[in-house]
Amino acid sequence: GLSYTWIFNNNTLYVQEDSRRFVSQETGNLYIAKVEPSDVGSYTCVVTNSEAGQSVWGPPTPLTLRSDGVMGEYEPKIEVRFPETTYAAKGSSVRLECFALGK
């Protein structure tokens, strides 16, 4: 089992306490809604393999705010990765996730 953690400015990012951020434990992606000046800094992903007892740190990725309003390659888009068919038993609960990316 792999698990993903993000480090923000050399401190562990506790997304459970923050309704604007989410880390997918399936892909490791970090999602931030409504970016604020306090989100500016350096982000590093840490992947841990609990069975092997090892962690690997990715390179730091800086996040900066653009003041010109131009988003370039990060134009708004909807990220949907649903299976072609989703089956559910009557009375069960189903969760489908959809993310809006960009500005």
PDB file of N, CA and C in Angstrom:
ATOM      1  N   GLY A   1       0.791  -1.199   0.000  1.00  0.00           N
ATOM      2  CA  GLY A   1       0.000   0.000   0.000  1.00  0.00           C
ATOM      3  C   GLY A   1       0.828   1.255   0.000  1.00  0.00           C
ATOM      4  N   LEU A   2       0.541   2.092  -0.982  1.00  0.00           N
ATOM      5  CA  LEU A   2       1.175   3.412  -1.049  1.00  0.00           C
ATOM      6  C   LEU A   2       0.303   4.442  -0.361  1.00  0.00           C
ATOM      7  N   SER A   3       0.940   5.411   0.255  1.00  0.00           N
ATOM      8  CA  SER A   3       0.219   6.564   0.794  1.00  0.00           C
ATOM      9  C   SER A   3       0.973   7.822   0.384  1.00  0.00           C
ATOM     10  N   TYR A   4       0.238   8.908   0.294  1.00  0.00           N
ATOM     11  CA  TYR A   4       0.799  10.167  -0.204  1.00  0.00           C
ATOM     12  C   TYR A   4       0.642  11.254   0.844  1.00  0.00           C
ATOM     13  N   THR A   5       1.712  12.007   1.027  1.00  0.00           N
ATOM     14  CA  THR A   5       1.718  13.147   1.932  1.00  0.00           C
ATOM     15  C   THR A   5       2.351  14.313   1.195  1.00  0.00           C
ATOM     16  N   TRP A   6       1.879  15.512   1.471  1.00  0.00           N
ATOM     17  CA  TRP A   6       2.486  16.705   0.876  1.00  0.00           C
ATOM     18  C   TRP A   6       3.135  17.546   1.962  1.00  0.00           C
ATOM     19  N   ILE A   7       4.315  18.050   1.640  1.00  0.00           N
ATOM     20  CA  ILE A   7       5.054  18.952   2.521  1.00  0.00           C
ATOM     21  C   ILE A   7       4.940  20.351   1.932  1.00  0.00           C
ATOM     22  N   PHE A   8       4.545  21.311   2.756  1.00  0.00           N
ATOM     23  CA  PHE A   8       4.414  22.706   2.330  1.00  0.00           C
ATOM     24  C   PHE A   8       5.396  23.546   3.130  1.00  0.00           C
ATOM     25  N   ASN A   9       6.355  24.148   2.428  1.00  0.00           N
ATOM     26  CA  ASN A   9       7.387  24.969   3.089  1.00  0.00           C
ATOM     27  C   ASN A   9       8.022  24.227   4.268  1.00  0.00           C
ATOM     28  N   ASN A  10       8.422  22.964   4.024  1.00  0.00           N
ATOM     29  CA  ASN A  10       9.116  22.120   4.999  1.00  0.00           C
ATOM     30  C   ASN A  10       8.256  21.673   6.182  1.00  0.00           C
ATOM     31  N   ASN A  11       6.924  21.825   6.090  1.00  0.00           N
ATOM     32  CA  ASN A  11       6.019  21.354   7.139  1.00  0.00           C
ATOM     33  C   ASN A  11       4.976  20.433   6.510  1.00  0.00           C
ATOM     34  N   THR A  12       4.592  19.385   7.227  1.00  0.00           N
ATOM     35  CA  THR A  12       3.563  18.482   6.725  1.00  0.00           C
ATOM     36  C   THR A  12       2.264  19.247   6.535  1.00  0.00           C
ATOM     37  N   LEU A  13       1.631  19.052   5.379  1.00  0.00           N
ATOM     38  CA  LEU A  13       0.372  19.711   5.061  1.00  0.00           C
ATOM     39  C   LEU A  13      -0.761  18.821   5.564  1.00  0.00           C
ATOM     40  N   TYR A  14      -1.510  19.283   6.548  1.00  0.00           N
ATOM     41  CA  TYR A  14      -2.602  18.503   7.117  1.00  0.00           C
ATOM     42  C   TYR A  14      -3.902  18.885   6.424  1.00  0.00           C
ATOM     43  N   VAL A  15      -4.223  18.202   5.318  1.00  0.00           N
ATOM     44  CA  VAL A  15      -5.390  18.566   4.529  1.00  0.00           C
ATOM     45  C   VAL A  15      -6.703  18.153   5.193  1.00  0.00           C
ATOM     46  N   GLN A  16      -6.677  17.232   6.156  1.00  0.00           N
ATOM     47  CA  GLN A  16      -7.900  16.825   6.829  1.00  0.00           C
ATOM     48  C   GLN A  16      -8.537  18.004   7.562  1.00  0.00           C
ATOM     49  N   GLU A  17      -7.723  18.961   7.963  1.00  0.00           N
ATOM     50  CA  GLU A  17      -8.215  20.106   8.722  1.00  0.00           C
ATOM     51  C   GLU A  17      -8.542  21.293   7.826  1.00  0.00           C
ATOM     52  N   ASP A  18      -8.456  21.116   6.509  1.00  0.00           N
ATOM     53  CA  ASP A  18      -8.594  22.231   5.586  1.00  0.00           C
ATOM     54  C   ASP A  18      -9.592  21.860   4.491  1.00  0.00           C
ATOM     55  N   SER A  19     -10.713  22.548   4.439  1.00  0.00           N
ATOM     56  CA  SER A  19     -11.748  22.213   3.458  1.00  0.00           C
ATOM     57  C   SER A  19     -11.405  22.669   2.043  1.00  0.00           C
ATOM     58  N   ARG A  20     -10.334  23.441   1.861  1.00  0.00           N
ATOM     59  CA  ARG A  20      -9.939  23.892   0.525  1.00  0.00           C
ATOM     60  C   ARG A  20      -8.967  22.952  -0.170  1.00  0.00           C
ATOM     61  N   ARG A  21      -8.375  22.027   0.558  1.00  0.00           N
ATOM     62  CA  ARG A  21      -7.348  21.152  -0.023  1.00  0.00           C
ATOM     63  C   ARG A  21      -7.737  19.686   0.115  1.00  0.00           C
ATOM     64  N   PHE A  22      -7.296  18.901  -0.859  1.00  0.00           N
ATOM     65  CA  PHE A  22      -7.602  17.476  -0.875  1.00  0.00           C
ATOM     66  C   PHE A  22      -6.440  16.738  -1.515  1.00  0.00           C
ATOM     67  N   VAL A  23      -6.016  15.620  -0.924  1.00  0.00           N
ATOM     68  CA  VAL A  23      -4.996  14.758  -1.513  1.00  0.00           C
ATOM     69  C   VAL A  23      -5.658  13.441  -1.877  1.00  0.00           C
ATOM     70  N   SER A  24      -5.624  13.094  -3.156  1.00  0.00           N
ATOM     71  CA  SER A  24      -6.162  11.812  -3.604  1.00  0.00           C
ATOM     72  C   SER A  24      -5.198  10.707  -3.197  1.00  0.00           C
ATOM     73  N   GLN A  25      -5.676   9.755  -2.415  1.00  0.00           N
ATOM     74  CA  GLN A  25      -4.826   8.631  -2.020  1.00  0.00           C
ATOM     75  C   GLN A  25      -4.748   7.585  -3.131  1.00  0.00           C
ATOM     76  N   GLU A  26      -5.474   7.818  -4.222  1.00  0.00           N
ATOM     77  CA  GLU A  26      -5.382   6.935  -5.386  1.00  0.00           C
ATOM     78  C   GLU A  26      -4.266   7.392  -6.330  1.00  0.00           C
ATOM     79  N   THR A  27      -4.181   8.714  -6.556  1.00  0.00           N
ATOM     80  CA  THR A  27      -3.194   9.249  -7.504  1.00  0.00           C
ATOM     81  C   THR A  27      -2.077  10.041  -6.839  1.00  0.00           C
ATOM     82  N   GLY A  28      -2.301  10.509  -5.612  1.00  0.00           N
ATOM     83  CA  GLY A  28      -1.330  11.368  -4.944  1.00  0.00           C
ATOM     84  C   GLY A  28      -1.487  12.834  -5.289  1.00  0.00           C
ATOM     85  N   ASN A  29      -2.418  13.171  -6.193  1.00  0.00           N
ATOM     86  CA  ASN A  29      -2.610  14.555  -6.600  1.00  0.00           C
ATOM     87  C   ASN A  29      -3.086  15.416  -5.437  1.00  0.00           C
ATOM     88  N   LEU A  30      -2.568  16.635  -5.384  1.00  0.00           N
ATOM     89  CA  LEU A  30      -3.006  17.628  -4.408  1.00  0.00           C
ATOM     90  C   LEU A  30      -3.901  18.622  -5.135  1.00  0.00           C
ATOM     91  N   TYR A  31      -5.094  18.825  -4.619  1.00  0.00           N
ATOM     92  CA  TYR A  31      -6.037  19.775  -5.203  1.00  0.00           C
ATOM     93  C   TYR A  31      -6.228  20.921  -4.218  1.00  0.00           C
ATOM     94  N   ILE A  32      -6.138  22.154  -4.716  1.00  0.00           N
ATOM     95  CA  ILE A  32      -6.338  23.333  -3.878  1.00  0.00           C
ATOM     96  C   ILE A  32      -7.447  24.169  -4.517  1.00  0.00           C
ATOM     97  N   ALA A  33      -8.497  24.432  -3.772  1.00  0.00           N
ATOM     98  CA  ALA A  33      -9.595  25.262  -4.260  1.00  0.00           C
ATOM     99  C   ALA A  33      -9.373  26.704  -3.814  1.00  0.00           C
ATOM    100  N   LYS A  34      -9.691  27.632  -4.672  1.00  0.00           N
ATOM    101  CA  LYS A  34      -9.634  29.069  -4.351  1.00  0.00           C
ATOM    102  C   LYS A  34      -8.277  29.452  -3.770  1.00  0.00           C
ATOM    103  N   VAL A  35      -7.244  29.345  -4.582  1.00  0.00           N
ATOM    104  CA  VAL A  35      -5.877  29.638  -4.142  1.00  0.00           C
ATOM    105  C   VAL A  35      -5.795  31.045  -3.543  1.00  0.00           C
ATOM    106  N   GLU A  36      -5.117  31.135  -2.421  1.00  0.00           N
ATOM    107  CA  GLU A  36      -4.942  32.389  -1.688  1.00  0.00           C
ATOM    108  C   GLU A  36      -3.457  32.693  -1.560  1.00  0.00           C
ATOM    109  N   PRO A  37      -3.107  33.932  -1.236  1.00  0.00           N
ATOM    110  CA  PRO A  37      -1.693  34.269  -1.046  1.00  0.00           C
ATOM    111  C   PRO A  37      -0.991  33.371  -0.026  1.00  0.00           C
ATOM    112  N   SER A  38      -1.716  32.887   0.967  1.00  0.00           N
ATOM    113  CA  SER A  38      -1.101  32.015   1.975  1.00  0.00           C
ATOM    114  C   SER A  38      -0.729  30.636   1.411  1.00  0.00           C
ATOM    115  N   ASP A  39      -1.209  30.300   0.197  1.00  0.00           N
ATOM    116  CA  ASP A  39      -0.872  29.024  -0.440  1.00  0.00           C
ATOM    117  C   ASP A  39       0.446  29.085  -1.207  1.00  0.00           C
ATOM    118  N   VAL A  40       0.982  30.283  -1.385  1.00  0.00           N
ATOM    119  CA  VAL A  40       2.229  30.451  -2.130  1.00  0.00           C
ATOM    120  C   VAL A  40       3.380  29.847  -1.333  1.00  0.00           C
ATOM    121  N   GLY A  41       4.188  29.059  -2.020  1.00  0.00           N
ATOM    122  CA  GLY A  41       5.331  28.440  -1.355  1.00  0.00           C
ATOM    123  C   GLY A  41       5.802  27.225  -2.120  1.00  0.00           C
ATOM    124  N   SER A  42       6.514  26.359  -1.435  1.00  0.00           N
ATOM    125  CA  SER A  42       7.112  25.173  -2.027  1.00  0.00           C
ATOM    126  C   SER A  42       6.371  23.919  -1.568  1.00  0.00           C
ATOM    127  N   TYR A  43       5.953  23.082  -2.526  1.00  0.00           N
ATOM    128  CA  TYR A  43       5.229  21.847  -2.244  1.00  0.00           C
ATOM    129  C   TYR A  43       6.077  20.647  -2.666  1.00  0.00           C
ATOM    130  N   THR A  44       6.147  19.646  -1.798  1.00  0.00           N
ATOM    131  CA  THR A  44       6.898  18.422  -2.084  1.00  0.00           C
ATOM    132  C   THR A  44       6.019  17.228  -1.760  1.00  0.00           C
ATOM    133  N   CYS A  45       5.931  16.281  -2.698  1.00  0.00           N
ATOM    134  CA  CYS A  45       5.149  15.065  -2.492  1.00  0.00           C
ATOM    135  C   CYS A  45       6.046  13.977  -1.905  1.00  0.00           C
ATOM    136  N   VAL A  46       5.525  13.281  -0.905  1.00  0.00           N
ATOM    137  CA  VAL A  46       6.234  12.161  -0.293  1.00  0.00           C
ATOM    138  C   VAL A  46       5.368  10.916  -0.464  1.00  0.00           C
ATOM    139  N   VAL A  47       5.921   9.900  -1.103  1.00  0.00           N
ATOM    140  CA  VAL A  47       5.214   8.637  -1.319  1.00  0.00           C
ATOM    141  C   VAL A  47       5.809   7.605  -0.374  1.00  0.00           C
ATOM    142  N   THR A  48       4.943   6.950   0.410  1.00  0.00           N
ATOM    143  CA  THR A  48       5.392   5.963   1.378  1.00  0.00           C
ATOM    144  C   THR A  48       4.818   4.594   1.024  1.00  0.00           C
ATOM    145  N   ASN A  49       5.701   3.603   1.005  1.00  0.00           N
ATOM    146  CA  ASN A  49       5.295   2.214   0.815  1.00  0.00           C
ATOM    147  C   ASN A  49       5.352   1.567   2.191  1.00  0.00           C
ATOM    148  N   SER A  50       4.188   1.338   2.785  1.00  0.00           N
ATOM    149  CA  SER A  50       4.150   0.817   4.155  1.00  0.00           C
ATOM    150  C   SER A  50       4.681  -0.610   4.243  1.00  0.00           C
ATOM    151  N   GLU A  51       4.501  -1.394   3.197  1.00  0.00           N
ATOM    152  CA  GLU A  51       4.980  -2.780   3.214  1.00  0.00           C
ATOM    153  C   GLU A  51       6.504  -2.847   3.197  1.00  0.00           C
ATOM    154  N   ALA A  52       7.131  -1.934   2.436  1.00  0.00           N
ATOM    155  CA  ALA A  52       8.589  -1.913   2.351  1.00  0.00           C
ATOM    156  C   ALA A  52       9.207  -1.029   3.430  1.00  0.00           C
ATOM    157  N   GLY A  53       8.360  -0.217   4.087  1.00  0.00           N
ATOM    158  CA  GLY A  53       8.873   0.669   5.119  1.00  0.00           C
ATOM    159  C   GLY A  53       9.772   1.761   4.559  1.00  0.00           C
ATOM    160  N   GLN A  54       9.485   2.221   3.323  1.00  0.00           N
ATOM    161  CA  GLN A  54      10.320   3.245   2.695  1.00  0.00           C
ATOM    162  C   GLN A  54       9.470   4.398   2.182  1.00  0.00           C
ATOM    163  N   SER A  55      10.086   5.567   2.162  1.00  0.00           N
ATOM    164  CA  SER A  55       9.461   6.766   1.613  1.00  0.00           C
ATOM    165  C   SER A  55      10.383   7.378   0.579  1.00  0.00           C
ATOM    166  N   VAL A  56       9.790   7.988  -0.438  1.00  0.00           N
ATOM    167  CA  VAL A  56      10.546   8.683  -1.474  1.00  0.00           C
ATOM    168  C   VAL A  56       9.991  10.094  -1.582  1.00  0.00           C
ATOM    169  N   TRP A  57      10.883  11.069  -1.597  1.00  0.00           N
ATOM    170  CA  TRP A  57      10.500  12.468  -1.715  1.00  0.00           C
ATOM    171  C   TRP A  57      10.678  12.927  -3.160  1.00  0.00           C
ATOM    172  N   GLY A  58       9.666  13.595  -3.687  1.00  0.00           N
ATOM    173  CA  GLY A  58       9.773  14.185  -5.017  1.00  0.00           C
ATOM    174  C   GLY A  58      10.488  15.520  -4.930  1.00  0.00           C
ATOM    175  N   PRO A  59      10.738  16.140  -6.079  1.00  0.00           N
ATOM    176  CA  PRO A  59      11.378  17.458  -6.071  1.00  0.00           C
ATOM    177  C   PRO A  59      10.393  18.529  -5.603  1.00  0.00           C
ATOM    178  N   PRO A  60      10.867  19.597  -4.983  1.00  0.00           N
ATOM    179  CA  PRO A  60       9.971  20.671  -4.570  1.00  0.00           C
ATOM    180  C   PRO A  60       9.384  21.383  -5.789  1.00  0.00           C
ATOM    181  N   THR A  61       8.113  21.739  -5.681  1.00  0.00           N
ATOM    182  CA  THR A  61       7.420  22.457  -6.747  1.00  0.00           C
ATOM    183  C   THR A  61       6.932  23.786  -6.191  1.00  0.00           C
ATOM    184  N   PRO A  62       7.387  24.903  -6.754  1.00  0.00           N
ATOM    185  CA  PRO A  62       6.941  26.199  -6.238  1.00  0.00           C
ATOM    186  C   PRO A  62       5.553  26.558  -6.764  1.00  0.00           C
ATOM    187  N   LEU A  63       4.749  27.174  -5.922  1.00  0.00           N
ATOM    188  CA  LEU A  63       3.455  27.721  -6.326  1.00  0.00           C
ATOM    189  C   LEU A  63       3.527  29.228  -6.165  1.00  0.00           C
ATOM    190  N   THR A  64       3.269  29.950  -7.247  1.00  0.00           N
ATOM    191  CA  THR A  64       3.252  31.405  -7.212  1.00  0.00           C
ATOM    192  C   THR A  64       1.919  31.890  -7.767  1.00  0.00           C
ATOM    193  N   LEU A  65       1.517  33.079  -7.381  1.00  0.00           N
ATOM    194  CA  LEU A  65       0.296  33.684  -7.898  1.00  0.00           C
ATOM    195  C   LEU A  65       0.635  34.554  -9.095  1.00  0.00           C
ATOM    196  N   ARG A  66      -0.218  34.483 -10.108  1.00  0.00           N
ATOM    197  CA  ARG A  66      -0.051  35.351 -11.272  1.00  0.00           C
ATOM    198  C   ARG A  66      -0.897  36.596 -11.059  1.00  0.00           C
ATOM    199  N   SER A  67      -0.328  37.751 -11.326  1.00  0.00           N
ATOM    200  CA  SER A  67      -1.076  38.995 -11.147  1.00  0.00           C
ATOM    201  C   SER A  67      -1.690  39.499 -12.446  1.00  0.00           C
ATOM    202  N   ASP A  68      -1.314  38.873 -13.591  1.00  0.00           N
ATOM    203  CA  ASP A  68      -1.818  39.352 -14.880  1.00  0.00           C
ATOM    204  C   ASP A  68      -3.131  38.692 -15.294  1.00  0.00           C
ATOM    205  N   GLY A  69      -3.606  37.713 -14.520  1.00  0.00           N
ATOM    206  CA  GLY A  69      -4.869  37.063 -14.831  1.00  0.00           C
ATOM    207  C   GLY A  69      -4.798  36.063 -15.966  1.00  0.00           C
ATOM    208  N   VAL A  70      -3.624  35.839 -16.550  1.00  0.00           N
ATOM    209  CA  VAL A  70      -3.476  34.903 -17.652  1.00  0.00           C
ATOM    210  C   VAL A  70      -3.155  33.531 -17.085  1.00  0.00           C
ATOM    211  N   MET A  71      -3.947  32.537 -17.481  1.00  0.00           N
ATOM    212  CA  MET A  71      -3.760  31.213 -16.933  1.00  0.00           C
ATOM    213  C   MET A  71      -2.933  30.295 -17.832  1.00  0.00           C
ATOM    214  N   GLY A  72      -2.818  30.595 -19.123  1.00  0.00           N
ATOM    215  CA  GLY A  72      -2.006  29.776 -20.014  1.00  0.00           C
ATOM    216  C   GLY A  72      -2.474  28.340 -20.065  1.00  0.00           C
ATOM    217  N   GLU A  73      -1.546  27.406 -19.807  1.00  0.00           N
ATOM    218  CA  GLU A  73      -1.869  25.987 -19.898  1.00  0.00           C
ATOM    219  C   GLU A  73      -2.820  25.517 -18.800  1.00  0.00           C
ATOM    220  N   TYR A  74      -3.093  26.363 -17.824  1.00  0.00           N
ATOM    221  CA  TYR A  74      -3.957  25.973 -16.716  1.00  0.00           C
ATOM    222  C   TYR A  74      -5.357  26.557 -16.853  1.00  0.00           C
ATOM    223  N   GLU A  75      -5.860  26.625 -18.084  1.00  0.00           N
ATOM    224  CA  GLU A  75      -7.219  27.113 -18.302  1.00  0.00           C
ATOM    225  C   GLU A  75      -8.192  26.225 -17.525  1.00  0.00           C
ATOM    226  N   PRO A  76      -9.330  26.779 -17.116  1.00  0.00           N
ATOM    227  CA  PRO A  76     -10.303  25.973 -16.370  1.00  0.00           C
ATOM    228  C   PRO A  76     -10.738  24.740 -17.159  1.00  0.00           C
ATOM    229  N   LYS A  77     -10.817  23.623 -16.472  1.00  0.00           N
ATOM    230  CA  LYS A  77     -11.306  22.394 -17.076  1.00  0.00           C
ATOM    231  C   LYS A  77     -11.877  21.509 -15.979  1.00  0.00           C
ATOM    232  N   ILE A  78     -12.725  20.600 -16.372  1.00  0.00           N
ATOM    233  CA  ILE A  78     -13.309  19.651 -15.434  1.00  0.00           C
ATOM    234  C   ILE A  78     -12.591  18.322 -15.618  1.00  0.00           C
ATOM    235  N   GLU A  79     -12.121  17.760 -14.542  1.00  0.00           N
ATOM    236  CA  GLU A  79     -11.377  16.499 -14.550  1.00  0.00           C
ATOM    237  C   GLU A  79     -12.323  15.406 -14.066  1.00  0.00           C
ATOM    238  N   VAL A  80     -12.710  14.518 -14.976  1.00  0.00           N
ATOM    239  CA  VAL A  80     -13.618  13.430 -14.619  1.00  0.00           C
ATOM    240  C   VAL A  80     -12.989  12.118 -15.056  1.00  0.00           C
ATOM    241  N   ARG A  81     -12.888  11.183 -14.139  1.00  0.00           N
ATOM    242  CA  ARG A  81     -12.318   9.871 -14.463  1.00  0.00           C
ATOM    243  C   ARG A  81     -13.242   8.775 -13.947  1.00  0.00           C
ATOM    244  N   PHE A  82     -14.475   8.814 -14.420  1.00  0.00           N
ATOM    245  CA  PHE A  82     -15.429   7.797 -14.010  1.00  0.00           C
ATOM    246  C   PHE A  82     -15.235   6.549 -14.845  1.00  0.00           C
ATOM    247  N   PRO A  83     -15.504   5.370 -14.257  1.00  0.00           N
ATOM    248  CA  PRO A  83     -15.504   4.165 -15.080  1.00  0.00           C
ATOM    249  C   PRO A  83     -16.648   4.256 -16.089  1.00  0.00           C
ATOM    250  N   GLU A  84     -16.540   3.491 -17.172  1.00  0.00           N
ATOM    251  CA  GLU A  84     -17.580   3.538 -18.198  1.00  0.00           C
ATOM    252  C   GLU A  84     -18.949   3.173 -17.617  1.00  0.00           C
ATOM    253  N   THR A  85     -18.964   2.210 -16.725  1.00  0.00           N
ATOM    254  CA  THR A  85     -20.202   1.803 -16.055  1.00  0.00           C
ATOM    255  C   THR A  85     -19.915   1.652 -14.573  1.00  0.00           C
ATOM    256  N   THR A  86     -20.811   2.170 -13.748  1.00  0.00           N
ATOM    257  CA  THR A  86     -20.686   2.019 -12.305  1.00  0.00           C
ATOM    258  C   THR A  86     -21.873   1.212 -11.809  1.00  0.00           C
ATOM    259  N   TYR A  87     -21.605   0.135 -11.092  1.00  0.00           N
ATOM    260  CA  TYR A  87     -22.656  -0.720 -10.561  1.00  0.00           C
ATOM    261  C   TYR A  87     -22.799  -0.471  -9.071  1.00  0.00           C
ATOM    262  N   ALA A  88     -24.028  -0.520  -8.596  1.00  0.00           N
ATOM    263  CA  ALA A  88     -24.273  -0.354  -7.170  1.00  0.00           C
ATOM    264  C   ALA A  88     -25.455  -1.223  -6.767  1.00  0.00           C
ATOM    265  N   ALA A  89     -25.347  -1.823  -5.610  1.00  0.00           N
ATOM    266  CA  ALA A  89     -26.457  -2.609  -5.077  1.00  0.00           C
ATOM    267  C   ALA A  89     -27.528  -1.665  -4.550  1.00  0.00           C
ATOM    268  N   LYS A  90     -28.772  -2.052  -4.689  1.00  0.00           N
ATOM    269  CA  LYS A  90     -29.884  -1.247  -4.205  1.00  0.00           C
ATOM    270  C   LYS A  90     -29.698  -0.959  -2.719  1.00  0.00           C
ATOM    271  N   GLY A  91     -29.832   0.300  -2.355  1.00  0.00           N
ATOM    272  CA  GLY A  91     -29.692   0.711  -0.968  1.00  0.00           C
ATOM    273  C   GLY A  91     -28.273   1.022  -0.540  1.00  0.00           C
ATOM    274  N   SER A  92     -27.284   0.779  -1.440  1.00  0.00           N
ATOM    275  CA  SER A  92     -25.894   1.076  -1.083  1.00  0.00           C
ATOM    276  C   SER A  92     -25.569   2.531  -1.414  1.00  0.00           C
ATOM    277  N   SER A  93     -24.394   2.979  -1.017  1.00  0.00           N
ATOM    278  CA  SER A  93     -23.937   4.340  -1.304  1.00  0.00           C
ATOM    279  C   SER A  93     -22.858   4.297  -2.375  1.00  0.00           C
ATOM    280  N   VAL A  94     -22.864   5.298  -3.238  1.00  0.00           N
ATOM    281  CA  VAL A  94     -21.866   5.404  -4.302  1.00  0.00           C
ATOM    282  C   VAL A  94     -21.283   6.803  -4.247  1.00  0.00           C
ATOM    283  N   ARG A  95     -19.966   6.902  -4.428  1.00  0.00           N
ATOM    284  CA  ARG A  95     -19.314   8.210  -4.438  1.00  0.00           C
ATOM    285  C   ARG A  95     -18.556   8.368  -5.747  1.00  0.00           C
ATOM    286  N   LEU A  96     -18.901   9.404  -6.512  1.00  0.00           N
ATOM    287  CA  LEU A  96     -18.190   9.740  -7.746  1.00  0.00           C
ATOM    288  C   LEU A  96     -17.570  11.115  -7.523  1.00  0.00           C
ATOM    289  N   GLU A  97     -16.295  11.226  -7.859  1.00  0.00           N
ATOM    290  CA  GLU A  97     -15.599  12.482  -7.623  1.00  0.00           C
ATOM    291  C   GLU A  97     -15.389  13.236  -8.940  1.00  0.00           C
ATOM    292  N   CYS A  98     -15.542  14.536  -8.870  1.00  0.00           N
ATOM    293  CA  CYS A  98     -15.326  15.403 -10.016  1.00  0.00           C
ATOM    294  C   CYS A  98     -14.570  16.633  -9.521  1.00  0.00           C
ATOM    295  N   PHE A  99     -13.527  17.037 -10.255  1.00  0.00           N
ATOM    296  CA  PHE A  99     -12.722  18.172  -9.840  1.00  0.00           C
ATOM    297  C   PHE A  99     -12.718  19.233 -10.918  1.00  0.00           C
ATOM    298  N   ALA A 100     -12.851  20.468 -10.530  1.00  0.00           N
ATOM    299  CA  ALA A 100     -12.698  21.597 -11.436  1.00  0.00           C
ATOM    300  C   ALA A 100     -11.281  22.121 -11.220  1.00  0.00           C
ATOM    301  N   LEU A 101     -10.506  22.196 -12.267  1.00  0.00           N
ATOM    302  CA  LEU A 101      -9.118  22.647 -12.186  1.00  0.00           C
ATOM    303  C   LEU A 101      -8.982  23.990 -12.877  1.00  0.00           C
ATOM    304  N   GLY A 102      -8.060  24.796 -12.422  1.00  0.00           N
ATOM    305  CA  GLY A 102      -7.802  26.082 -13.060  1.00  0.00           C
ATOM    306  C   GLY A 102      -8.397  27.225 -12.261  1.00  0.00           C
ATOM    307  N   LYS A 103      -8.543  28.371 -12.930  1.00  0.00           N
ATOM    308  CA  LYS A 103      -9.052  29.564 -12.245  1.00  0.00           C
ATOM    309  C   LYS A 103     -10.561  29.625 -12.378  1.00  0.00           C
TER     310      LYS A 103
END
